Amino acid sequence: MSQPVRVRFAPSPTGIPHIGNMRTALFNWLYARHTGGKFILRIEDTDQTRKVEGAEEKIYESLEWLGLEWDEGLDVGGEYGPYLQSERLELYKSAAEHLITQGHAYYCYCSPERLTQMRAEQSKRKEPPHYDRTCRELTPEQQAKKVAEGITPVVRFKIPLDGKTSFNDIVYGQVEFENVLLDDLVILKSDGFPTYHLANVVDDHMMQITHVIRADEWLSSTPKHMLLYDALKYNAPQYAHMPMTFGKDKAKLSKRHGATALLDYKSMGYLPEAMMNFLVLMGWSLDDKTEIFSKDDLIRHFSLERVSRTGAIFDMDKLNWFNGYYIRQLTVDGLIERITPILGKELPDEVKRPIDEDQLRRIVPLIHERLKLLNEITDLVSFFFVEDVQHNADELVGKKMTGELAVNALQSSSDKLSSLVEFDADSLENLLRPLADELGLKTGQLFGTLRVATTGKSVAPPLFQTMEVLGRDKCLKRIGSALDMLKGVG
Ligand code: GLU
């Protein structure tokens, strides 16, 4: 029987997780769920100089928002912890020492100044920057001298001087690198911290990771990792490198293409289910036509074999389309649940808290279809909740109307509305359609003026239903203040 799948998401807390990071997390999570394996969260904080305060919390928040719960890792624990690399330094140190005793690694005493100068010379000779291996063949005497000088060394890994390193990537197929092109990389720094490469290999081994699913920017590091696995006599996991994410203009995804931090999309009012559907299609497809995938569909169908090698395009229009789609799929109650916290925060203070749910239940069907982003909600529905609305005289009068016509229209509507028996959408329509005729106006003209008068907006949900929900008192009061304004103006 094959080993149960164990995959990991291994972000570095060096910034806020962006779309590309979270796509990697999603693919790992889906692979774990699809195979019934485990999804592990490991924080790779070995580069303490690049650590950003609060980044770790943002990693949790991003995963939680997308609904990618982890089976092992920080917060939840697990038998392969600790899951924070800075708490595992002893393990890396002993791996590095083991490599030295086995002749696969060596102490390097070169000073930063010497290395800088060496690189400058290489660049003059138009050579790629690489370590010139000065310390690789130091004799024990030379080493003892360096130690006596009090220099704290780094540890470098010995890359074979010739031959090739190859591996089979699930996405890229057979990949091969010439060893001469690889550098004797530092694996342990002078401060006792490992570099990414060593820590990554040691942890993937110790945490029994079976598949490394990561961005293809790491593809060129993988031969170094393979050599480390060999030297440590560990079995290497399988690799699957995910294609790069591009903007629509084919340039590498960056701020220029809009927000890149996942959580910015949360605050803009995107739904996590829309984001998940959108992210998965950045590099994976089931076939060439299916676009909509629920979480369960994805768990059922996801496979690494169907990850494409060509770059994944970040298409904002598509994300917006998904978001509109998923908002429309929500039930009225589902949508109320999502918008209530936003309204609670954003509606003016005069509106009673908690927000009236019965009223929301009447409003939501009127705006459901038009809502593209959750955050548009306050703007769309605020006029239902507040007492008074502001009027703009130009909008009230409307096109091809005069102030006088508008006053007349509002006055007649007001008179009729006062005596309307049932103040519901049908009765309102039956009353107001003929009124336009009576006044010699097009229905659009009358309704436009009434819409602005009752809602304060020239674009609002269907007029009669809106007026029904507003109720007679509010409608009459607002028409009254619109009239006052027009009379004052005219
Ligand atoms: N810490 C690396 C990163 O932030 C992990 C790369 C890997 O998955 O090996 O991307």
Coordinates of C-alpha atoms and ligand atoms in Angstrom, one line a residue:
M1 CA 0.0 0.0 0.0
S2 CA 1.3 3.4 -0.8
Q3 CA 2.0 5.9 2.0
P4 CA -0.8 8.2 3.1
V5 CA -0.4 11.6 1.5
R6 CA 1.1 14.4 3.6
V7 CA 1.5 17.8 2.1
R8 CA 2.4 21.1 3.6
F9 CA 2.0 24.8 3.0
A10 CA 5.2 26.4 4.2
P11 CA 5.0 30.1 4.0
S12 CA 7.6 32.5 5.3
P13 CA 6.2 35.3 7.5
T14 CA 7.9 37.9 5.3
G15 CA 4.7 39.7 4.2
I16 CA 1.0 39.4 3.7
P17 CA 0.0 36.2 1.8
H18 CA -0.7 37.1 -1.8
I19 CA -2.9 35.5 -4.4
G20 CA 0.0 33.2 -5.6
N21 CA 0.8 32.0 -2.1
M22 CA -2.8 31.2 -1.4
R23 CA -3.2 29.3 -4.7
T24 CA -0.3 27.1 -3.5
A25 CA -2.0 26.6 -0.2
L26 CA -5.3 25.8 -1.9
F27 CA -3.7 23.2 -4.2
N28 CA -2.0 21.5 -1.3
W29 CA -5.2 21.5 0.8
L30 CA -7.2 20.1 -2.1
Y31 CA -4.7 17.4 -2.8
A32 CA -4.8 16.4 0.9
R33 CA -8.6 16.4 1.0
H34 CA -8.9 14.6 -2.4
T35 CA -6.6 11.8 -1.2
G36 CA -7.7 11.6 2.4
G37 CA -4.3 12.8 3.4
K38 CA -3.0 15.4 5.8
F39 CA -2.5 19.1 5.2
I40 CA 0.3 20.6 7.3
L41 CA 1.0 24.2 8.1
R42 CA 4.7 25.0 8.7
I43 CA 6.0 28.5 9.2
E44 CA 9.4 29.0 7.6
D45 CA 10.8 31.8 9.7
T46 CA 14.5 31.1 9.3
D47 CA 15.3 34.4 7.7
Q48 CA 14.8 36.6 10.7
T49 CA 15.9 39.7 9.0
R50 CA 12.9 39.6 6.6
K51 CA 10.4 38.7 9.2
V52 CA 7.4 41.0 9.2
E53 CA 5.5 41.7 12.4
G54 CA 1.9 40.4 12.2
A55 CA 2.6 38.3 9.0
E56 CA 2.0 35.0 10.8
E57 CA -1.5 36.1 11.9
K58 CA -2.3 37.2 8.3
I59 CA -1.3 33.7 7.2
Y60 CA -3.8 32.1 9.6
E61 CA -6.5 34.6 8.7
S62 CA -6.0 34.0 5.0
L63 CA -6.3 30.3 5.3
E64 CA -9.3 30.6 7.6
W65 CA -11.1 32.9 5.3
L66 CA -10.7 30.6 2.4
G67 CA -11.7 27.7 4.6
L68 CA -8.5 25.7 4.3
E69 CA -8.2 24.2 7.8
W70 CA -4.9 22.5 8.6
D71 CA -4.6 19.1 10.2
E72 CA -1.2 19.7 11.8
G73 CA 0.8 22.8 12.5
L74 CA 0.8 25.9 14.6
D75 CA -2.3 26.3 16.8
V76 CA -3.5 22.7 16.2
G77 CA -0.2 20.8 17.0
G78 CA 0.6 17.4 15.7
E79 CA 3.1 14.6 16.3
Y80 CA 5.8 16.1 14.0
G81 CA 6.1 19.5 15.7
P82 CA 7.3 22.1 16.5
Y83 CA 5.9 23.6 13.2
L84 CA 7.8 26.8 13.5
Q85 CA 11.3 26.5 12.1
S86 CA 12.9 28.9 14.6
E87 CA 12.0 26.3 17.2
R88 CA 13.8 23.5 15.4
L89 CA 17.3 24.9 15.1
E90 CA 19.0 22.0 16.9
L91 CA 17.7 19.6 14.2
Y92 CA 19.2 21.7 11.4
K93 CA 22.4 22.1 13.2
S94 CA 22.8 18.4 13.7
A95 CA 21.9 17.7 10.1
A96 CA 24.6 20.2 9.0
E97 CA 27.2 18.6 11.3
H98 CA 26.3 15.2 10.0
L99 CA 26.9 16.4 6.5
I100 CA 30.3 17.7 7.5
T101 CA 31.3 14.4 9.1
Q102 CA 30.2 12.6 6.0
G103 CA 32.3 14.8 3.8
H104 CA 29.2 16.5 2.1
A105 CA 29.6 19.9 3.7
Y106 CA 32.3 22.2 5.0
Y107 CA 33.0 25.2 7.1
C108 CA 33.5 28.4 5.1
Y109 CA 35.4 31.2 6.8
C110 CA 35.2 33.7 4.0
S111 CA 34.3 37.2 5.2
P112 CA 31.4 39.1 3.7
E113 CA 33.9 41.6 2.3
R114 CA 35.8 38.9 0.5
L115 CA 32.6 37.5 -0.9
T116 CA 31.5 40.9 -2.2
Q117 CA 34.9 41.5 -3.8
M118 CA 34.8 38.0 -5.4
R119 CA 31.4 38.7 -6.9
A120 CA 32.4 42.0 -8.2
E121 CA 35.3 40.4 -10.0
Q122 CA 33.1 37.7 -11.4
S123 CA 30.7 40.2 -12.7
K124 CA 33.6 42.1 -14.4
R125 CA 34.5 38.8 -16.1
K126 CA 30.8 38.4 -17.0
E127 CA 30.6 35.2 -15.0
P128 CA 27.4 34.4 -13.0
P129 CA 27.9 35.0 -9.3
H130 CA 29.1 31.9 -7.5
Y131 CA 31.2 30.9 -4.5
D132 CA 34.7 30.1 -5.7
R133 CA 35.0 27.2 -3.3
T134 CA 38.1 28.6 -1.5
C135 CA 37.2 26.9 1.8
R136 CA 36.2 23.6 0.2
E137 CA 39.7 22.1 0.3
L138 CA 41.1 23.7 3.5
T139 CA 43.6 21.5 5.3
P140 CA 43.0 20.8 9.0
E141 CA 45.9 23.2 9.8
Q142 CA 44.3 26.0 7.7
Q143 CA 41.0 25.4 9.4
A144 CA 42.6 25.4 12.9
K145 CA 44.2 28.8 12.0
K146 CA 40.8 30.3 11.0
V147 CA 39.3 29.0 14.2
A148 CA 42.1 30.5 16.2
E149 CA 41.4 33.8 14.5
G150 CA 38.0 33.6 16.1
I151 CA 36.0 33.6 12.8
T152 CA 32.6 32.1 13.1
P153 CA 32.1 30.0 9.9
V154 CA 29.0 29.2 7.9
V155 CA 28.5 25.7 6.6
R156 CA 28.4 25.1 2.8
F157 CA 27.1 22.1 1.0
K158 CA 29.4 20.4 -1.5
I159 CA 27.8 20.2 -4.8
P160 CA 29.3 17.5 -7.0
L161 CA 31.7 19.0 -9.4
D162 CA 30.3 17.2 -12.4
G163 CA 27.4 15.1 -13.5
K164 CA 23.7 16.0 -13.6
T165 CA 20.9 16.0 -11.1
S166 CA 17.5 15.1 -12.3
F167 CA 14.0 14.5 -10.9
N168 CA 10.6 13.8 -12.1
D169 CA 8.2 16.7 -11.5
I170 CA 4.5 15.8 -11.6
V171 CA 3.8 19.0 -13.6
Y172 CA 7.0 19.6 -15.5
G173 CA 8.0 16.0 -16.1
Q174 CA 11.6 15.0 -16.2
V175 CA 13.8 18.0 -15.2
E176 CA 17.6 17.9 -15.4
F177 CA 20.3 20.3 -14.1
E178 CA 24.0 20.3 -14.8
N179 CA 25.8 20.2 -11.4
V180 CA 28.5 22.6 -12.6
L181 CA 25.8 25.3 -12.7
L182 CA 25.0 24.9 -9.1
D183 CA 26.7 26.8 -6.3
D184 CA 28.1 25.4 -3.1
L185 CA 25.2 26.8 -1.1
V186 CA 25.3 28.0 2.5
I187 CA 23.2 25.6 4.6
L188 CA 23.9 27.0 8.0
K189 CA 24.5 30.6 8.7
S190 CA 27.0 32.0 11.2
D191 CA 24.1 32.9 13.6
G192 CA 23.2 29.2 13.8
F193 CA 20.1 29.6 11.7
P194 CA 19.8 27.3 8.7
T195 CA 19.1 28.6 5.2
Y196 CA 15.8 27.8 3.6
H197 CA 17.3 24.9 1.6
L198 CA 18.5 22.9 4.6
A199 CA 15.5 23.6 6.8
N200 CA 13.1 22.8 4.0
V201 CA 14.7 19.4 3.3
V202 CA 15.1 18.4 6.9
D203 CA 11.6 19.3 7.8
D204 CA 10.0 17.8 4.7
H205 CA 11.8 14.6 5.6
M206 CA 11.0 14.7 9.4
M207 CA 7.4 15.6 8.8
Q208 CA 7.2 12.8 6.4
I209 CA 5.9 15.0 3.6
T210 CA 5.1 12.9 0.5
H211 CA 4.4 15.6 -2.0
V212 CA 5.9 19.1 -2.3
I213 CA 3.5 21.3 -4.1
R214 CA 4.9 24.7 -4.5
A215 CA 5.4 27.7 -6.9
D216 CA 7.6 27.1 -9.8
E217 CA 10.0 29.8 -8.7
W218 CA 11.4 27.1 -6.5
L219 CA 12.0 24.7 -9.4
S220 CA 15.7 25.8 -9.7
S221 CA 16.2 25.1 -6.0
T222 CA 15.0 21.6 -6.3
P223 CA 18.2 20.0 -7.7
K224 CA 20.0 21.4 -4.6
H225 CA 17.3 19.8 -2.5
M226 CA 17.6 16.5 -4.3
L227 CA 21.4 16.5 -3.6
L228 CA 20.8 17.3 0.0
Y229 CA 18.3 14.4 0.2
D230 CA 20.9 12.1 -1.3
A231 CA 23.6 13.2 1.0
L232 CA 21.4 12.9 4.1
K233 CA 20.2 9.5 2.8
Y234 CA 16.6 10.6 3.0
N235 CA 14.0 9.6 0.5
A236 CA 12.9 12.6 -1.5
P237 CA 9.3 13.5 -1.7
Q238 CA 7.5 13.9 -5.1
Y239 CA 7.5 17.4 -6.5
A240 CA 4.8 19.3 -8.3
H241 CA 5.7 22.9 -9.2
M242 CA 2.8 25.2 -9.9
P243 CA 2.8 27.5 -12.9
M244 CA 3.6 31.2 -12.4
T245 CA 0.7 33.6 -12.1
F246 CA 0.5 36.4 -14.6
G247 CA -1.6 39.4 -15.2
K248 CA -3.8 39.7 -18.3
D249 CA -0.9 41.6 -20.0
K250 CA 1.3 38.5 -19.5
A251 CA 3.5 40.3 -17.0
K252 CA 4.3 38.6 -13.7
L253 CA 1.4 39.3 -11.3
S254 CA 2.1 42.4 -9.3
K255 CA 0.4 45.3 -7.6
R256 CA -0.1 46.9 -11.0
H257 CA -2.8 44.3 -11.7
G258 CA -4.8 45.3 -8.6
A259 CA -4.6 44.1 -5.1
T260 CA -2.3 41.1 -4.6
A261 CA -2.9 40.4 -1.0
L262 CA -5.7 37.8 -0.5
L263 CA -7.2 39.6 2.5
D264 CA -7.7 42.7 0.4
Y265 CA -10.3 40.8 -1.5
K266 CA -12.0 39.8 1.7
S267 CA -12.3 43.5 2.7
M268 CA -13.5 44.4 -0.8
G269 CA -16.4 42.1 -0.4
Y270 CA -15.5 39.0 -2.3
L271 CA -16.9 35.7 -1.2
P272 CA -14.4 33.0 -0.2
E273 CA -16.2 30.5 -2.4
A274 CA -15.8 32.8 -5.4
M275 CA -12.2 33.3 -4.6
M276 CA -11.6 29.5 -4.2
N277 CA -13.3 28.8 -7.6
F278 CA -11.3 31.6 -9.2
L279 CA -7.9 30.5 -7.7
V280 CA -8.2 26.9 -8.6
L281 CA -8.7 27.7 -12.2
M282 CA -5.4 29.6 -12.1
G283 CA -3.4 26.5 -13.2
W284 CA -5.9 23.7 -12.8
S285 CA -8.8 22.6 -14.9
L286 CA -11.1 19.6 -15.1
D287 CA -11.8 19.9 -18.8
D288 CA -12.0 22.7 -21.2
K289 CA -15.4 23.8 -20.3
T290 CA -16.4 23.4 -16.6
E291 CA -16.0 26.7 -14.7
I292 CA -18.1 26.4 -11.6
F293 CA -16.8 24.2 -8.9
S294 CA -18.1 24.0 -5.3
K295 CA -15.7 23.0 -2.6
D296 CA -17.0 19.5 -2.7
D297 CA -16.7 19.3 -6.5
L298 CA -13.1 20.4 -6.2
I299 CA -12.3 17.9 -3.5
R300 CA -13.8 15.2 -5.7
H301 CA -12.0 16.1 -8.9
F302 CA -8.7 17.8 -8.0
S303 CA -5.6 16.1 -9.3
L304 CA -2.0 17.2 -9.8
E305 CA -2.0 15.6 -13.2
R306 CA -4.4 18.3 -14.4
V307 CA -2.3 21.2 -13.3
S308 CA -1.1 23.0 -16.4
R309 CA 2.5 24.0 -17.1
T310 CA 1.7 27.2 -18.8
G311 CA 1.3 30.3 -16.8
A312 CA -2.0 31.0 -15.0
I313 CA -3.7 34.3 -15.8
F314 CA -5.2 36.5 -13.1
D315 CA -8.3 37.9 -14.7
M316 CA -10.1 40.4 -12.5
D317 CA -13.2 40.4 -14.7
K318 CA -13.5 36.7 -14.2
L319 CA -13.2 37.0 -10.5
N320 CA -16.0 39.6 -10.5
W321 CA -18.1 37.3 -12.6
F322 CA -17.6 34.5 -10.1
N323 CA -18.4 36.7 -7.2
G324 CA -21.7 37.9 -8.8
Y325 CA -22.5 34.3 -9.5
Y326 CA -21.8 33.1 -5.9
I327 CA -23.8 36.0 -4.4
R328 CA -26.8 35.1 -6.6
Q329 CA -26.5 31.5 -5.4
L330 CA -26.8 32.5 -1.8
T331 CA -30.3 32.1 -0.2
V332 CA -31.8 35.3 1.2
D333 CA -30.9 34.2 4.7
G334 CA -27.4 33.3 3.5
L335 CA -26.9 36.7 2.1
I336 CA -28.4 38.4 5.2
E337 CA -25.9 36.5 7.3
R338 CA -23.0 37.9 5.2
I339 CA -24.2 41.5 4.9
T340 CA -25.4 42.0 8.5
P341 CA -21.9 42.5 10.0
I342 CA -21.1 45.0 7.2
L343 CA -24.3 47.0 7.7
G344 CA -23.8 46.9 11.4
K345 CA -20.5 48.6 10.9
E346 CA -21.3 50.9 8.1
L347 CA -24.9 52.2 8.4
P348 CA -25.1 55.7 10.0
D349 CA -25.5 55.8 13.8
E350 CA -29.1 56.9 13.6
V351 CA -30.0 53.4 12.4
K352 CA -31.0 51.1 15.3
R353 CA -28.8 48.2 16.1
P354 CA -29.1 45.2 15.7
I355 CA -30.2 45.8 12.2
D356 CA -33.8 44.9 11.6
E357 CA -33.7 41.4 10.1
D358 CA -37.3 41.4 9.0
Q359 CA -36.8 44.6 7.1
L360 CA -33.6 43.1 5.5
R361 CA -35.6 40.1 4.5
R362 CA -37.9 42.4 2.5
I363 CA -35.0 44.4 1.0
V364 CA -32.7 41.6 0.0
P365 CA -34.8 40.2 -2.9
L366 CA -34.8 43.7 -4.4
I367 CA -31.0 44.1 -4.5
H368 CA -29.8 40.5 -4.6
E369 CA -29.4 40.3 -8.4
R370 CA -27.5 43.6 -8.6
L371 CA -25.0 43.0 -5.8
K372 CA -21.6 42.2 -7.2
L373 CA -19.5 42.8 -4.1
L374 CA -20.7 42.4 -0.5
N375 CA -19.3 45.8 0.3
E376 CA -21.6 47.6 -2.1
I377 CA -24.5 46.7 0.2
T378 CA -24.5 49.8 2.4
D379 CA -24.6 52.1 -0.5
L380 CA -27.4 50.1 -2.1
V381 CA -29.7 49.8 1.0
S382 CA -28.9 52.7 3.3
F383 CA -31.8 54.8 2.1
F384 CA -34.2 52.1 3.4
F385 CA -32.9 52.5 6.9
V386 CA -32.2 56.2 7.4
E387 CA -35.0 58.6 8.2
D388 CA -34.3 61.3 5.6
V389 CA -32.4 61.3 2.3
Q390 CA -30.6 64.2 0.5
H391 CA -32.0 65.4 -2.8
N392 CA -30.2 66.7 -5.7
A393 CA -32.4 69.2 -7.6
D394 CA -31.1 68.3 -11.1
E395 CA -31.7 64.7 -10.5
L396 CA -35.2 65.3 -9.1
V397 CA -36.2 67.3 -12.2
G398 CA -34.7 64.8 -14.5
K399 CA -34.3 64.9 -18.3
K400 CA -36.7 66.8 -20.5
M401 CA -38.6 68.0 -17.5
T402 CA -38.9 71.4 -15.9
G403 CA -39.0 72.3 -12.2
E404 CA -42.7 73.1 -12.6
L405 CA -43.5 69.7 -14.1
A406 CA -41.6 67.9 -11.4
V407 CA -43.4 69.9 -8.7
N408 CA -46.6 69.1 -10.3
A409 CA -45.8 65.4 -10.6
L410 CA -44.7 65.1 -7.0
Q411 CA -47.7 67.0 -5.6
S412 CA -50.2 64.9 -7.5
S413 CA -48.4 61.7 -6.5
S414 CA -48.4 62.7 -2.9
D415 CA -52.1 63.4 -3.0
K416 CA -52.9 60.1 -4.5
L417 CA -50.5 58.2 -2.3
S418 CA -52.1 59.6 0.8
S419 CA -55.4 58.0 0.0
L420 CA -54.2 54.7 -1.4
V421 CA -55.8 51.9 0.5
E422 CA -53.2 49.2 0.2
F423 CA -49.7 50.5 0.0
D424 CA -48.2 47.6 -1.9
A425 CA -46.3 47.3 -5.2
D426 CA -49.3 46.3 -7.3
S427 CA -51.6 49.0 -6.0
L428 CA -48.8 51.5 -6.4
E429 CA -48.2 50.5 -10.0
N430 CA -51.9 50.6 -10.8
L431 CA -52.1 54.1 -9.3
L432 CA -49.0 55.7 -10.8
R433 CA -48.9 54.4 -14.4
P434 CA -52.2 56.1 -15.3
L435 CA -51.0 59.2 -13.4
A436 CA -48.2 59.7 -15.8
D437 CA -50.7 59.9 -18.6
E438 CA -52.9 62.3 -16.7
L439 CA -49.9 64.6 -16.2
G440 CA -48.8 64.3 -19.8
L441 CA -45.5 62.7 -18.8
K442 CA -43.8 59.6 -19.9
T443 CA -43.8 57.0 -17.2
G444 CA -40.0 57.1 -17.1
Q445 CA -40.2 60.8 -16.3
L446 CA -42.7 60.4 -13.5
F447 CA -41.0 57.4 -12.1
G448 CA -37.6 58.9 -12.3
T449 CA -38.7 61.9 -10.3
L450 CA -40.4 59.7 -7.8
R451 CA -37.5 57.4 -7.5
V452 CA -35.1 60.3 -6.7
A453 CA -37.7 61.8 -4.3
T454 CA -38.2 58.6 -2.3
T455 CA -34.7 57.1 -2.3
G456 CA -32.4 60.1 -2.9
K457 CA -30.9 58.2 -5.8
S458 CA -31.4 58.1 -9.5
V459 CA -30.5 54.4 -9.6
A460 CA -32.3 52.2 -7.1
P461 CA -34.2 48.9 -7.0
P462 CA -37.6 48.6 -8.8
L463 CA -39.6 51.6 -7.8
F464 CA -42.9 50.1 -6.6
Q465 CA -41.4 47.3 -4.5
T466 CA -39.0 49.9 -3.1
M467 CA -41.8 52.2 -2.1
E468 CA -43.8 49.3 -0.6
V469 CA -40.8 48.5 1.7
L470 CA -40.2 52.1 2.5
G471 CA -43.9 52.4 3.5
R472 CA -46.3 55.3 3.1
D473 CA -45.0 57.5 5.8
K474 CA -41.4 57.6 4.7
C475 CA -42.5 58.0 1.0
L476 CA -44.8 60.9 1.8
K477 CA -42.3 62.6 4.1
R478 CA -39.5 62.3 1.4
I479 CA -41.7 63.5 -1.4
G480 CA -42.7 66.4 0.9
S481 CA -39.1 67.4 1.5
A482 CA -38.3 67.1 -2.3
L483 CA -41.2 69.4 -3.0
D484 CA -39.9 71.9 -0.4
M485 CA -36.5 71.8 -2.0
L486 CA -37.9 72.3 -5.6
K487 CA -40.1 75.1 -4.5
G488 CA -37.3 76.7 -2.7
V489 CA -35.1 76.4 -5.8
G490 CA -37.7 77.3 -8.3
Ligands
GLU1 N1 9.1 29.3 2.6 C1 8.9 29.1 1.2 C2 8.0 30.1 0.7 O1 7.6 31.0 1.4 C3 8.4 27.7 0.9 C4 8.8 27.1 -0.4 C5 8.5 25.7 -0.4 O2 7.3 25.3 -0.4 O3 9.4 24.9 -0.4 O4 7.5 30.1 -0.4

